[in-house]
GROMACS .gro file of C-alpha atoms in nm:
model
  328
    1UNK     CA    1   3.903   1.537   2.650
    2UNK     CA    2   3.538   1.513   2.462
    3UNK     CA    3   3.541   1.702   2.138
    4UNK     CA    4   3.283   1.910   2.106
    5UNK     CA    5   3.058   1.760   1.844
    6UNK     CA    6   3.005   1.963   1.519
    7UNK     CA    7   2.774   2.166   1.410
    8UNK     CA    8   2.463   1.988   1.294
    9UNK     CA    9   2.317   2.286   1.066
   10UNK     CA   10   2.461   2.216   0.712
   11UNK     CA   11   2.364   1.890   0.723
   12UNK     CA   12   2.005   1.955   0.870
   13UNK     CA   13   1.972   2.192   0.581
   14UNK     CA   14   2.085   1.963   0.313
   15UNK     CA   15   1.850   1.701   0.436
   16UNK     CA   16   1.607   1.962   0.389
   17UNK     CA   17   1.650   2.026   0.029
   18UNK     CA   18   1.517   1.670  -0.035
   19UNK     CA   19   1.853   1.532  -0.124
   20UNK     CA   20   1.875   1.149  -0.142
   21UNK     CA   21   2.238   1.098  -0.149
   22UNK     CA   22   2.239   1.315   0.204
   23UNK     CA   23   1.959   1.200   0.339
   24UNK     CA   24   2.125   0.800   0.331
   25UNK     CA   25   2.444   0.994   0.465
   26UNK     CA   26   2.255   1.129   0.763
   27UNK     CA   27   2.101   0.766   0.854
   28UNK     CA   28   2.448   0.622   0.851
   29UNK     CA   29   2.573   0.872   1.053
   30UNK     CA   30   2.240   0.763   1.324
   31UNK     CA   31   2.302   0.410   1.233
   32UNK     CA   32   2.696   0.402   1.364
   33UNK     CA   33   2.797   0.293   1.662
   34UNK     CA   34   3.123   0.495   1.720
   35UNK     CA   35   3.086   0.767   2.029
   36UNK     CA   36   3.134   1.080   1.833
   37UNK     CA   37   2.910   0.986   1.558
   38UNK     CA   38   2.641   0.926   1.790
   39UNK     CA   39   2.667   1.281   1.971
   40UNK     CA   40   2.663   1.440   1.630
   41UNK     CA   41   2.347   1.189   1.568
   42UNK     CA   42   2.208   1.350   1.841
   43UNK     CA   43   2.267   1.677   1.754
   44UNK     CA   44   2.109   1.654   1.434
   45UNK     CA   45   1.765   1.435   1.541
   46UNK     CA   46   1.747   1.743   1.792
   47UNK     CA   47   1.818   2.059   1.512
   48UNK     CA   48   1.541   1.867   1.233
   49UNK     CA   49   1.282   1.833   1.491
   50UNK     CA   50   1.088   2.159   1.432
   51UNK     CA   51   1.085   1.976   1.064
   52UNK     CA   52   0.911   1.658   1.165
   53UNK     CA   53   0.520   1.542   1.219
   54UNK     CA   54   0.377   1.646   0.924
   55UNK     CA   55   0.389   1.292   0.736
   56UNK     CA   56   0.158   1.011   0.759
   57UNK     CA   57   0.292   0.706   0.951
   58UNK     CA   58   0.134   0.373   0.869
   59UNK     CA   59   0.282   0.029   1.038
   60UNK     CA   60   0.246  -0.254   0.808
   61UNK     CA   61   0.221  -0.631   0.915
   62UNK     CA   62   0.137  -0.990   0.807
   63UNK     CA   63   0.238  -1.343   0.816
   64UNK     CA   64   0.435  -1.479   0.572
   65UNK     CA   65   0.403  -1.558   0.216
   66UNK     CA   66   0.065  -1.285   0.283
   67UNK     CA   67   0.268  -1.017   0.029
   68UNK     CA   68   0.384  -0.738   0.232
   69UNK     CA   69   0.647  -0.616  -0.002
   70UNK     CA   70   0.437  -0.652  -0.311
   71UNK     CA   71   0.150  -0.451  -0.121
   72UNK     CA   72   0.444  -0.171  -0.043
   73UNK     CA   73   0.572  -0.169  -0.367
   74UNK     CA   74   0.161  -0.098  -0.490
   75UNK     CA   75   0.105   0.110  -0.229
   76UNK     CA   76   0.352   0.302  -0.242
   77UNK     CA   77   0.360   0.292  -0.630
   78UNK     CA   78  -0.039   0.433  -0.615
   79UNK     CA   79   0.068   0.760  -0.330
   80UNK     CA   80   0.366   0.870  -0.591
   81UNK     CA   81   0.141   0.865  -0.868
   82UNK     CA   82  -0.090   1.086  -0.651
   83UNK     CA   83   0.188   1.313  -0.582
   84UNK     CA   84   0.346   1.158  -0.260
   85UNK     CA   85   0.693   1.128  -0.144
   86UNK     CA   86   0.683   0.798   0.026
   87UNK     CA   87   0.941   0.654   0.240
   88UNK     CA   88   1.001   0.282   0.310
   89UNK     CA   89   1.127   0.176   0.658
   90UNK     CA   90   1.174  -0.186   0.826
   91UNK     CA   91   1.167  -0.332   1.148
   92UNK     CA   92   1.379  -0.665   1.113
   93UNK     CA   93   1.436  -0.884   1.416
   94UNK     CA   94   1.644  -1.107   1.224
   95UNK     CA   95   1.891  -0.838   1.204
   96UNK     CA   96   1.918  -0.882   1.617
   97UNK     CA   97   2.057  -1.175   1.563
   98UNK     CA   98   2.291  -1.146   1.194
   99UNK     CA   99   2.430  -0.804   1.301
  100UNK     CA  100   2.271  -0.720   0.928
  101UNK     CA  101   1.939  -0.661   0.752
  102UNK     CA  102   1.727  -0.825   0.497
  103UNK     CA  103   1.816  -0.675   0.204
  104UNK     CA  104   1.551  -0.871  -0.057
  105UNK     CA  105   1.211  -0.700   0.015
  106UNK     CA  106   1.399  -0.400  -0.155
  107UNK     CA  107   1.454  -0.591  -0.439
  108UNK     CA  108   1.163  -0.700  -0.429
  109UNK     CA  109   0.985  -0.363  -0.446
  110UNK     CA  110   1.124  -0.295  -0.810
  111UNK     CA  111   0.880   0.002  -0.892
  112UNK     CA  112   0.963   0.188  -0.599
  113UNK     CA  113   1.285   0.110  -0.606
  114UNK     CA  114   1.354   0.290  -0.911
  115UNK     CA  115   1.081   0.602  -0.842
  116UNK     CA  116   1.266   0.917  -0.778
  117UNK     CA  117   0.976   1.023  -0.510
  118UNK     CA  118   1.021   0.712  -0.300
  119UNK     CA  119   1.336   0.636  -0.042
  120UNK     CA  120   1.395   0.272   0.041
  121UNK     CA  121   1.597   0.172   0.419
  122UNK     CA  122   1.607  -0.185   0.554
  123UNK     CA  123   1.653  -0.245   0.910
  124UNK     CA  124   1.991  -0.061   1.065
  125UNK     CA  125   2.239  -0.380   1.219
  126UNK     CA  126   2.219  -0.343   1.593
  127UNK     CA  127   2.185  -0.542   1.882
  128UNK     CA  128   1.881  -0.589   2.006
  129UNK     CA  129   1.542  -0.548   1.863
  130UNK     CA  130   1.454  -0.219   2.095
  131UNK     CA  131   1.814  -0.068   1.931
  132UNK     CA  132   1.682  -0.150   1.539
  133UNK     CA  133   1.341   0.031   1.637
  134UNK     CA  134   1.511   0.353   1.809
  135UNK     CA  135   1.704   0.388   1.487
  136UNK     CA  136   1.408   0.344   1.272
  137UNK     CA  137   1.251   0.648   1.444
  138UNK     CA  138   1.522   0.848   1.440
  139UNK     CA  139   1.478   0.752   1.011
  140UNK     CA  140   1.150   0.809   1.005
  141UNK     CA  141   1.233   1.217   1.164
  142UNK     CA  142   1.530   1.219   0.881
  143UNK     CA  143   1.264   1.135   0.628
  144UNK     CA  144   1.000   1.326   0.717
  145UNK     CA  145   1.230   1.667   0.742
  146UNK     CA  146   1.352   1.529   0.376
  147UNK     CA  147   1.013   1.615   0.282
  148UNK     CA  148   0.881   1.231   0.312
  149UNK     CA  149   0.502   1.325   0.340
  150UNK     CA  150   0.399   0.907   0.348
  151UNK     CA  151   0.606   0.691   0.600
  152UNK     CA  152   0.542   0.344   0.564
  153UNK     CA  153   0.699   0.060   0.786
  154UNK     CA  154   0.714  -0.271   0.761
  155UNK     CA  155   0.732  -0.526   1.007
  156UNK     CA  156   0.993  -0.825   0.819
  157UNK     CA  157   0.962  -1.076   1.111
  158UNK     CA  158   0.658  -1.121   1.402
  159UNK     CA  159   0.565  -1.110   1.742
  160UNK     CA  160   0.711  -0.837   1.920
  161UNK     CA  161   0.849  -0.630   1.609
  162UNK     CA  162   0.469  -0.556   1.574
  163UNK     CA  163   0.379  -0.408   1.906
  164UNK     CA  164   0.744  -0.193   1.836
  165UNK     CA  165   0.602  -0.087   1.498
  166UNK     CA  166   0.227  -0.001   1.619
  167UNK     CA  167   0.399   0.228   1.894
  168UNK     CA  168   0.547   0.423   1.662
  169UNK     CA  169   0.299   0.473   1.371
  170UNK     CA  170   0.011   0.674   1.358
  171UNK     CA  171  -0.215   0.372   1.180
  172UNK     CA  172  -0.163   0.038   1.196
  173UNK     CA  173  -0.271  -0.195   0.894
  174UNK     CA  174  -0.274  -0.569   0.927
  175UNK     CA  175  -0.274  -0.805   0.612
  176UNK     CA  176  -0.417  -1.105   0.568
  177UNK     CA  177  -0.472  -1.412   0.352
  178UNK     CA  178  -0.804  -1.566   0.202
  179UNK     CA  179  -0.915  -1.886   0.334
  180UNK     CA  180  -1.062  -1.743   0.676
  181UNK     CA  181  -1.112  -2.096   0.818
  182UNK     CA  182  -0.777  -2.217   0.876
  183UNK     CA  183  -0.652  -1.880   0.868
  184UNK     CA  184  -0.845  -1.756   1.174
  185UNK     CA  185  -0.776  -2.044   1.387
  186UNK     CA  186  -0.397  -1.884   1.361
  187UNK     CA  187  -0.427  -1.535   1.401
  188UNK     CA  188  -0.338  -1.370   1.750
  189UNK     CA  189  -0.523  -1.192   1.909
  190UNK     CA  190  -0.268  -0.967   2.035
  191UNK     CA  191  -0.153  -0.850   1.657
  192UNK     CA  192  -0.599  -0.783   1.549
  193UNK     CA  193  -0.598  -0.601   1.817
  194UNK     CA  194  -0.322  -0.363   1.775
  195UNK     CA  195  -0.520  -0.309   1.427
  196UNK     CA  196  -0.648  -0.024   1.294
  197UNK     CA  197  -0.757  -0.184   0.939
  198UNK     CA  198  -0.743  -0.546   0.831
  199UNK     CA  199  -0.707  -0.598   0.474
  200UNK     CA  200  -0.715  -0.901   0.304
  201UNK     CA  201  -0.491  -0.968  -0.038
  202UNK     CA  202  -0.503  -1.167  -0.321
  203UNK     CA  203  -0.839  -1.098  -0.423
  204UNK     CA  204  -0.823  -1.155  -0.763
  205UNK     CA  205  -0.921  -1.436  -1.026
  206UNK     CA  206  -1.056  -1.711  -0.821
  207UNK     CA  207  -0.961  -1.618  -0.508
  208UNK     CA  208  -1.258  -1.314  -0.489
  209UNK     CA  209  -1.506  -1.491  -0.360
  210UNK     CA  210  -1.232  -1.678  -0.081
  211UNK     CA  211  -1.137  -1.353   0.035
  212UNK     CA  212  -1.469  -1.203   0.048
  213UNK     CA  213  -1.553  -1.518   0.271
  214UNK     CA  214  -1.226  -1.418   0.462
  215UNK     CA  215  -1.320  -1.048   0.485
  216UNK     CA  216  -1.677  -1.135   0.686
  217UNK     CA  217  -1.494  -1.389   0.875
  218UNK     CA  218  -1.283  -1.146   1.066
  219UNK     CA  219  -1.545  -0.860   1.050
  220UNK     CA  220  -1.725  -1.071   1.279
  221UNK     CA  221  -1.377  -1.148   1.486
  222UNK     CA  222  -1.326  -0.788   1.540
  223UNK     CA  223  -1.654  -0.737   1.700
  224UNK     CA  224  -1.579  -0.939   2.019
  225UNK     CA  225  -1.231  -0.728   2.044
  226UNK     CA  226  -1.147  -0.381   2.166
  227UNK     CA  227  -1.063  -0.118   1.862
  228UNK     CA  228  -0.716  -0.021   1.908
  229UNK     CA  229  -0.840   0.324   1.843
  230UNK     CA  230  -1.114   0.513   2.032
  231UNK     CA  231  -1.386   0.596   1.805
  232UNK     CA  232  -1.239   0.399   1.506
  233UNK     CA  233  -1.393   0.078   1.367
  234UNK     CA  234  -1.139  -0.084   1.196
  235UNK     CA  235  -1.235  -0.136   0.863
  236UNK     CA  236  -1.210  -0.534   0.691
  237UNK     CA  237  -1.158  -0.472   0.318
  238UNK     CA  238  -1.001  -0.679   0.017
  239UNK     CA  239  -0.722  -0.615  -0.228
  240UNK     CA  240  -0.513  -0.731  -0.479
  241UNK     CA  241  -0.188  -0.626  -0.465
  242UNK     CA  242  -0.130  -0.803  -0.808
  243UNK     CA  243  -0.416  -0.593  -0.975
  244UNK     CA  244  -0.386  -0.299  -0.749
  245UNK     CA  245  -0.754  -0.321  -0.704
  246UNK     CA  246  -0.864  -0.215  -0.380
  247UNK     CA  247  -0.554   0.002  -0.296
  248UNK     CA  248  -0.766   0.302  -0.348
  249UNK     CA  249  -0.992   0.179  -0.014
  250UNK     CA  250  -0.724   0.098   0.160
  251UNK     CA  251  -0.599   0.483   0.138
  252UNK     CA  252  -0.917   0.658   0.194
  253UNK     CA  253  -0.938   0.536   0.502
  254UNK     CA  254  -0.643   0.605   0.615
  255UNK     CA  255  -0.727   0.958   0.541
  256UNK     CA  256  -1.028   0.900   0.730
  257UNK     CA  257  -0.843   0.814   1.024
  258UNK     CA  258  -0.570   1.062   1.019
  259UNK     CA  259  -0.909   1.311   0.983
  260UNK     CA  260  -1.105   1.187   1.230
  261UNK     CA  261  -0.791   1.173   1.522
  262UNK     CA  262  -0.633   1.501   1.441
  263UNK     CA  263  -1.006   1.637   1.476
  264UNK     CA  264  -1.081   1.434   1.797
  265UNK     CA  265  -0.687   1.533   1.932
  266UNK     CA  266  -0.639   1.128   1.979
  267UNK     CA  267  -0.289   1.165   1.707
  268UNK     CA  268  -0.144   1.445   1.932
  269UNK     CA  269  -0.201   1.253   2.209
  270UNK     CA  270  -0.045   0.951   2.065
  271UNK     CA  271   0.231   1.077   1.964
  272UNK     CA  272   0.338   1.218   2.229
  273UNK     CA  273   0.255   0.889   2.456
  274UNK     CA  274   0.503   0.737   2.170
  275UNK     CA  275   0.782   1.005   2.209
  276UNK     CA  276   0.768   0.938   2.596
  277UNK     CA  277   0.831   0.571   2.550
  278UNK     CA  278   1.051   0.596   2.306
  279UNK     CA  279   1.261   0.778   2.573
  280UNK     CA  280   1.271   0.509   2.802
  281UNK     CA  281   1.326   0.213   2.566
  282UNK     CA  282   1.617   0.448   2.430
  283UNK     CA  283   1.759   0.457   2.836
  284UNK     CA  284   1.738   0.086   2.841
  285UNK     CA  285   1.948   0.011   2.563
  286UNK     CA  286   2.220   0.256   2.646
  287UNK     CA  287   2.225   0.074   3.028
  288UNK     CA  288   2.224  -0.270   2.820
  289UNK     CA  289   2.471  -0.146   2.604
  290UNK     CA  290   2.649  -0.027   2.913
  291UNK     CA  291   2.625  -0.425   3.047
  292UNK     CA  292   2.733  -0.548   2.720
  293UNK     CA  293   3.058  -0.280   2.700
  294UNK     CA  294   3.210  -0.362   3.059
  295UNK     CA  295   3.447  -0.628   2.991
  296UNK     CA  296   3.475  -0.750   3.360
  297UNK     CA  297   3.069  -0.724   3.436
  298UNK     CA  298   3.031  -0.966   3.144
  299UNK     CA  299   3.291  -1.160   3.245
  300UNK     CA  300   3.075  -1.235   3.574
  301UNK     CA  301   2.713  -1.241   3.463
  302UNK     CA  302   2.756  -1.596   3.369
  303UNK     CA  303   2.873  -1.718   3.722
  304UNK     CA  304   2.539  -1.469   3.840
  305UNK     CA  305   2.318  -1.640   3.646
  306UNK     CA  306   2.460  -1.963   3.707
  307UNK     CA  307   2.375  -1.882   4.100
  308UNK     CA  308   2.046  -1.802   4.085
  309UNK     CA  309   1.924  -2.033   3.823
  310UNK     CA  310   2.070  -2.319   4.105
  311UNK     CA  311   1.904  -2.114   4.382
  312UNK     CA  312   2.207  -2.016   4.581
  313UNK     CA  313   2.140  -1.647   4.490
  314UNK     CA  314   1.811  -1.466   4.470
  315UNK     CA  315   1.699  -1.268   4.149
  316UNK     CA  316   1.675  -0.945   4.405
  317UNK     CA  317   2.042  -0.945   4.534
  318UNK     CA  318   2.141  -1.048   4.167
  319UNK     CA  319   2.031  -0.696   4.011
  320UNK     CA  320   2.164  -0.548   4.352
  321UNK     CA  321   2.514  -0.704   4.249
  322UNK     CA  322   2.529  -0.629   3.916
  323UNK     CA  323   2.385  -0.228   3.956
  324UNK     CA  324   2.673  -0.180   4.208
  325UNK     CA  325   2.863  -0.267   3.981
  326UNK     CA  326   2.741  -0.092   3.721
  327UNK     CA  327   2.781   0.203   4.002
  328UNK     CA  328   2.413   0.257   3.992
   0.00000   0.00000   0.00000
């Protein structure tokens, strides 16, 4: 028999008093596999909803090496002087594979690590990348009800960790280095395109004039491409995140933004285009997980595969095999 799962409402509440200690209870309790955490998980995403949307969600991506943890940690550093609460989330593909998270861009952000108005979470284990971002939402709801006013997450790894991250942020900023010649001949097109800002770092000492060179360089990239955002040109500006010069740009137009799309109803819109898909990629990894849980269906996926891949099975009667199975 299924025990009825308890009452959500204490903990909702204590979340709501802004309380660290629960609020890093309540996002083990999401992050846990076990069945009867995961209804109470359920039941408490669904009692702090009325307490969510009010923050500022900002996606956060670059290659490596361009500084994306030092940028956080001044970022973030700048909005809690200014009387934010900022909370730090990642988006870690690596973990897809480890079962674990990165844990060393937290120590890397050693202001913000030790501010009381700033919450730090690295990448929940789980197994596949769609699973990490799920729980990061249901973090990001946790945080805002917490009283998180500034979400900001990070992308650790590439490629499709981005798209994940720009579908469930309000504004998307994209970092880059200074040296726009070699540097543009590697940037895809697919990640400038999700952006809603470009900023280029490590403009500071002799690097200014570099990244001002940069800067134009993918101004004039940007033009040929479609703005993520209706009505928004994305913005090419330089920063140091050494110096912290620049940081003050970078912010005002994010304001701008969240301005000009709650005016223009484009942020409503988005977000709920984001909860809707977040609903489906949430239904696929519960049927995955489903797949992955059913000892005798894994047992016989590799002989499946193993018949199509040699052509003695088509792809079609494949996914007819294994849904039957699956009694769907």
């Amino acid at each position: 028999m299924t025990s009825k799962p308890a009452d959500p409402r204490p903990l909702s509440d204590a979340i709501r008093t802004g309380d660290r200690a629960t609020l890093a209870r309540a996002i083990t309790l999401i992050e846990s596999r076990r069945e009867d955490h995961r209804r109470q998980a359920h039941q408490l995403v669904q009692s702090i909803l009325p307490h969510t949307g009010k923050a500022i969600r900002v996606g956060i991506t670059g290659s490596p090496g361009v500084g994306k943890s030092t940028t956080i940690d001044a970022l973030g550093s700048f909005l809690t002087a200014k009387g934010h609460k900022v909370a730090v989330l990642a988006v870690d593909p690596s973990s897809t594979r480890t079962g674990g998270s990165i844990l060393g861009d937290k120590t890397r952000m050693t202001r913000l690590s030790a501010d009381d108005n700033a919450f730090i979470r690295p990448s929940p284990s789980s197994g596949t990348l769609g699973g990490v971002a799920a729980k990061t939402r249901e973090t990001m709801l946790l945080c805002e009800a917490a009283g998180y006013d500034v979400i900001l997450v990070e992308t650790v790894g590439i490629g499709q960790s981005e798209t994940t991250v720009a579908g469930m942020t309000d504004f998307f900023l994209v970092l880059m280095l200074p040296g726009a010649g070699d540097e543009l001949q590697g940037i895809k097109k697919g990640v400038v395109e999700l952006a809603d800002m470009i900023a280029v770092n490590k403009a500071d000492g002799d690097n200014i004039a570099r990244a001002r060179a940069a800067a134009a360089e993918y101004r004039a990239a940007l033009h040929i491409l479609k703005p993520a955002s209706d009505g928004w040109s994305p913005p090419v500006v330089t920063y140091s995140a050494l110096t912290g010069d620049g940081l003050a740009a970078i912010w005002q137009s994010i304001c701008d933004y969240r301005q000009l799309s709650e005016a223009s109803g484009a942020l409503a819109e988005k977000r709920r285009e984001q909860q809707v898909t977040w609903m489906w990629s949430m239904l696929e990894e519960r049927l995955f997980a489903k797949l992955r849980a059913d000892p005798e269906l894994k047992s016989r996926l590799p002989q499946i595969e193993k018949a199509v891949a040699a052509g003695k099975l088509s792809p079609m009667l494949a996914v007819e095999e294994i849904a039957t199975a699956m009694g769907m």
